[in-house]
Amino acid sequence: ALAGPARAADAGGQVQKGAAKIAGGGASTLQSGRVIAITRGVNLDDTDWTGRDLKGVAFQQSVLRNCNFRGVNLFSASFFDADLAGSKFNDANMKLVNLEMADLSNADLRGADLTQAYMAGAVIKDLKLIADTDWTDVDMRKDQRTALCAVAAGKNPRTGVDTRESLMCP
């Protein structure tokens, strides 16, 4: 029989599937003098990463549906070709995040700072929860920008940048 996903207990003793992969450095690489965890192709559905520092973590080609990334530091993390459908990124630091070919269907990005993120080829079907999000200098296609402008509103609480202005909406 195949073993289930990796699990680790959090501070409250609750088991958190997938946490061992990152916290334990199950897969990592040394980059610029620091260890970067890699979770390529791992199923981490329904995991809760609230408030964690996941700077530079590579979630490439991983399945992260309905995950909670509220208030998480994801600076320069990579979600290349990852399934992020239904995940929550409220108030997350997503500066320089790679979202190329990622599936953001029904994700919640309210309050996130996506400054200089890379979104070429990202799936944004039903991505409507983007109020108060900073999209300054985000690399995306024109059709993506047009779709996001249709639902953009508010001002990012961390950067003070207007969401529509950061998307360069007409």
Short mmCIF file of C-alpha atoms in Angstrom, two decimals:
data_model
loop_
_atom_site.label_atom_id
_atom_site.label_comp_id
_atom_site.label_asym_id
_atom_site.label_seq_id
_atom_site.Cartn_x
_atom_site.Cartn_y
_atom_site.Cartn_z
CA ALA A 1 0.00 0.00 0.00
CA LEU A 2 1.14 3.52 -0.73
CA ALA A 3 1.79 5.89 2.16
CA GLY A 4 -0.46 8.93 2.59
CA PRO A 5 0.73 12.53 2.35
CA ALA A 6 3.38 13.80 4.74
CA ARG A 7 1.92 15.12 8.02
CA ALA A 8 3.34 17.16 10.88
CA ALA A 9 1.81 18.45 14.09
CA ASP A 10 1.41 22.19 14.51
CA ALA A 11 1.87 24.12 17.78
CA GLY A 12 -1.60 23.06 18.97
CA GLY A 13 -0.90 19.39 18.28
CA GLN A 14 -3.11 19.35 15.19
CA VAL A 15 -1.82 17.31 12.29
CA GLN A 16 -1.10 19.42 9.21
CA LYS A 17 -0.61 17.40 6.04
CA GLY A 18 2.30 18.63 3.96
CA ALA A 19 3.84 20.76 6.70
CA ALA A 20 6.68 18.31 7.17
CA LYS A 21 7.71 18.76 3.56
CA ILE A 22 8.48 22.44 4.15
CA ALA A 23 9.24 22.70 7.88
CA GLY A 24 11.43 19.61 7.80
CA GLY A 25 13.21 20.60 4.62
CA GLY A 26 12.18 17.32 3.00
CA ALA A 27 13.25 18.78 -0.30
CA SER A 28 15.41 21.85 -0.40
CA THR A 29 18.12 23.67 -2.27
CA LEU A 30 20.74 26.20 -1.23
CA GLN A 31 20.25 29.52 -2.98
CA SER A 32 22.10 32.71 -2.11
CA GLY A 33 23.17 31.28 1.23
CA ARG A 34 19.71 30.20 2.38
CA VAL A 35 17.70 27.01 2.08
CA ILE A 36 14.67 27.11 -0.24
CA ALA A 37 12.08 24.36 0.18
CA ILE A 38 10.77 22.68 -2.95
CA THR A 39 7.42 20.92 -3.09
CA ARG A 40 7.25 20.09 -6.81
CA GLY A 41 4.21 18.00 -7.67
CA VAL A 42 2.98 17.52 -4.09
CA ASN A 43 -0.73 17.35 -3.19
CA LEU A 44 -1.31 19.87 -0.39
CA ASP A 45 -5.09 20.33 -0.78
CA ASP A 46 -6.91 22.01 2.13
CA THR A 47 -3.74 22.94 4.07
CA ASP A 48 -3.58 25.98 6.35
CA TRP A 49 -0.43 28.14 6.13
CA THR A 50 -1.88 31.19 7.94
CA GLY A 51 0.77 33.74 8.92
CA ARG A 52 3.78 31.61 7.94
CA ASP A 53 6.97 32.80 6.25
CA LEU A 54 7.15 30.85 2.98
CA LYS A 55 9.52 33.25 1.25
CA GLY A 56 11.00 31.64 -1.85
CA VAL A 57 9.23 28.27 -1.45
CA ALA A 58 8.73 26.48 -4.77
CA PHE A 59 5.22 25.01 -5.02
CA GLN A 60 5.74 24.26 -8.71
CA GLN A 61 3.20 21.87 -10.26
CA SER A 62 1.72 21.20 -6.83
CA VAL A 63 -1.99 20.81 -6.03
CA LEU A 64 -3.01 23.46 -3.48
CA ARG A 65 -6.79 23.67 -3.85
CA ASN A 66 -8.78 25.38 -1.07
CA CYS A 67 -5.64 26.24 0.93
CA ASN A 68 -5.37 29.11 3.38
CA PHE A 69 -2.45 31.49 2.74
CA ARG A 70 -3.92 34.41 4.75
CA GLY A 71 -1.22 36.85 5.85
CA VAL A 72 1.56 34.60 4.54
CA ASN A 73 4.91 35.97 3.32
CA LEU A 74 5.19 34.42 -0.15
CA PHE A 75 7.82 36.87 -1.44
CA SER A 76 9.41 35.34 -4.59
CA ALA A 77 7.64 31.99 -4.12
CA SER A 78 6.86 29.96 -7.23
CA PHE A 79 3.45 28.52 -8.04
CA PHE A 80 4.41 27.65 -11.63
CA ASP A 81 1.70 25.39 -13.11
CA ALA A 82 0.15 24.88 -9.63
CA ASP A 83 -3.56 24.31 -8.98
CA LEU A 84 -4.60 27.06 -6.55
CA ALA A 85 -8.37 26.88 -7.21
CA GLY A 86 -10.40 28.17 -4.29
CA SER A 87 -7.36 29.12 -2.17
CA LYS A 88 -7.30 32.22 0.03
CA PHE A 89 -4.40 34.70 -0.18
CA ASN A 90 -5.96 37.50 1.89
CA ASP A 91 -3.41 40.12 2.95
CA ALA A 92 -0.53 37.93 1.70
CA ASN A 93 2.82 39.35 0.56
CA MET A 94 2.99 37.98 -2.99
CA LYS A 95 5.64 40.34 -4.37
CA LEU A 96 7.65 38.75 -7.20
CA VAL A 97 5.58 35.53 -7.03
CA ASN A 98 5.64 33.32 -10.12
CA LEU A 99 2.05 32.41 -11.04
CA GLU A 100 2.85 31.36 -14.61
CA MET A 101 0.26 28.82 -15.80
CA ALA A 102 -1.19 28.59 -12.26
CA ASP A 103 -4.92 27.95 -11.86
CA LEU A 104 -6.37 30.79 -9.76
CA SER A 105 -10.02 29.86 -10.42
CA ASN A 106 -12.23 31.14 -7.58
CA ALA A 107 -9.17 32.18 -5.51
CA ASP A 108 -9.50 34.99 -2.96
CA LEU A 109 -6.76 37.61 -3.35
CA ARG A 110 -8.37 40.42 -1.34
CA GLY A 111 -5.73 42.63 0.25
CA ALA A 112 -2.79 40.79 -1.33
CA ASP A 113 0.28 42.63 -2.64
CA LEU A 114 1.19 41.09 -6.01
CA THR A 115 3.73 43.79 -7.00
CA GLN A 116 5.90 42.53 -9.90
CA ALA A 117 4.30 39.06 -9.89
CA TYR A 118 4.47 37.04 -13.12
CA MET A 119 1.10 35.75 -14.36
CA ALA A 120 1.61 34.80 -18.02
CA GLY A 121 -0.75 31.97 -18.86
CA ALA A 122 -2.42 31.96 -15.42
CA VAL A 123 -6.03 30.76 -15.35
CA ILE A 124 -8.20 33.48 -13.81
CA LYS A 125 -11.64 31.95 -14.42
CA ASP A 126 -14.09 33.31 -11.83
CA LEU A 127 -11.30 35.29 -10.10
CA LYS A 128 -13.54 37.99 -8.65
CA LEU A 129 -12.30 38.47 -5.07
CA ILE A 130 -9.53 40.97 -5.82
CA ALA A 131 -10.63 44.06 -3.86
CA ASP A 132 -7.79 45.99 -2.23
CA THR A 133 -5.15 44.07 -4.22
CA ASP A 134 -1.97 45.75 -5.52
CA TRP A 135 -1.11 44.64 -9.09
CA THR A 136 1.71 47.17 -9.69
CA ASP A 137 4.02 46.06 -12.52
CA VAL A 138 2.41 42.59 -12.75
CA ASP A 139 3.27 40.89 -16.04
CA MET A 140 -0.01 39.63 -17.51
CA ARG A 141 -1.84 39.39 -20.82
CA LYS A 142 -4.20 42.15 -21.97
CA ASP A 143 -7.27 39.86 -21.73
CA GLN A 144 -6.37 38.99 -18.14
CA ARG A 145 -6.02 42.68 -17.25
CA THR A 146 -9.38 43.47 -18.89
CA ALA A 147 -11.14 40.70 -16.94
CA LEU A 148 -9.63 41.85 -13.64
CA CYS A 149 -10.50 45.51 -14.31
CA ALA A 150 -14.17 44.48 -14.56
CA VAL A 151 -14.18 43.54 -10.85
CA ALA A 152 -11.34 45.69 -9.43
CA ALA A 153 -12.06 48.02 -6.52
CA GLY A 154 -10.51 49.44 -3.36
CA LYS A 155 -7.04 50.28 -2.17
CA ASN A 156 -4.35 47.95 -0.82
CA PRO A 157 -4.04 48.44 2.97
CA ARG A 158 -0.29 47.73 3.03
CA THR A 159 0.89 49.73 0.00
CA GLY A 160 -1.89 52.33 -0.22
CA VAL A 161 -2.13 51.73 -3.98
CA ASP A 162 -5.55 51.83 -5.66
CA THR A 163 -6.42 48.43 -7.18
CA ARG A 164 -7.78 49.81 -10.47
CA GLU A 165 -4.80 52.15 -10.82
CA SER A 166 -2.32 49.29 -10.22
CA LEU A 167 -4.06 47.29 -12.99
CA MET A 168 -3.92 50.34 -15.28
CA CYS A 169 -7.68 50.13 -15.85
CA PRO A 170 -9.24 52.70 -18.18
#
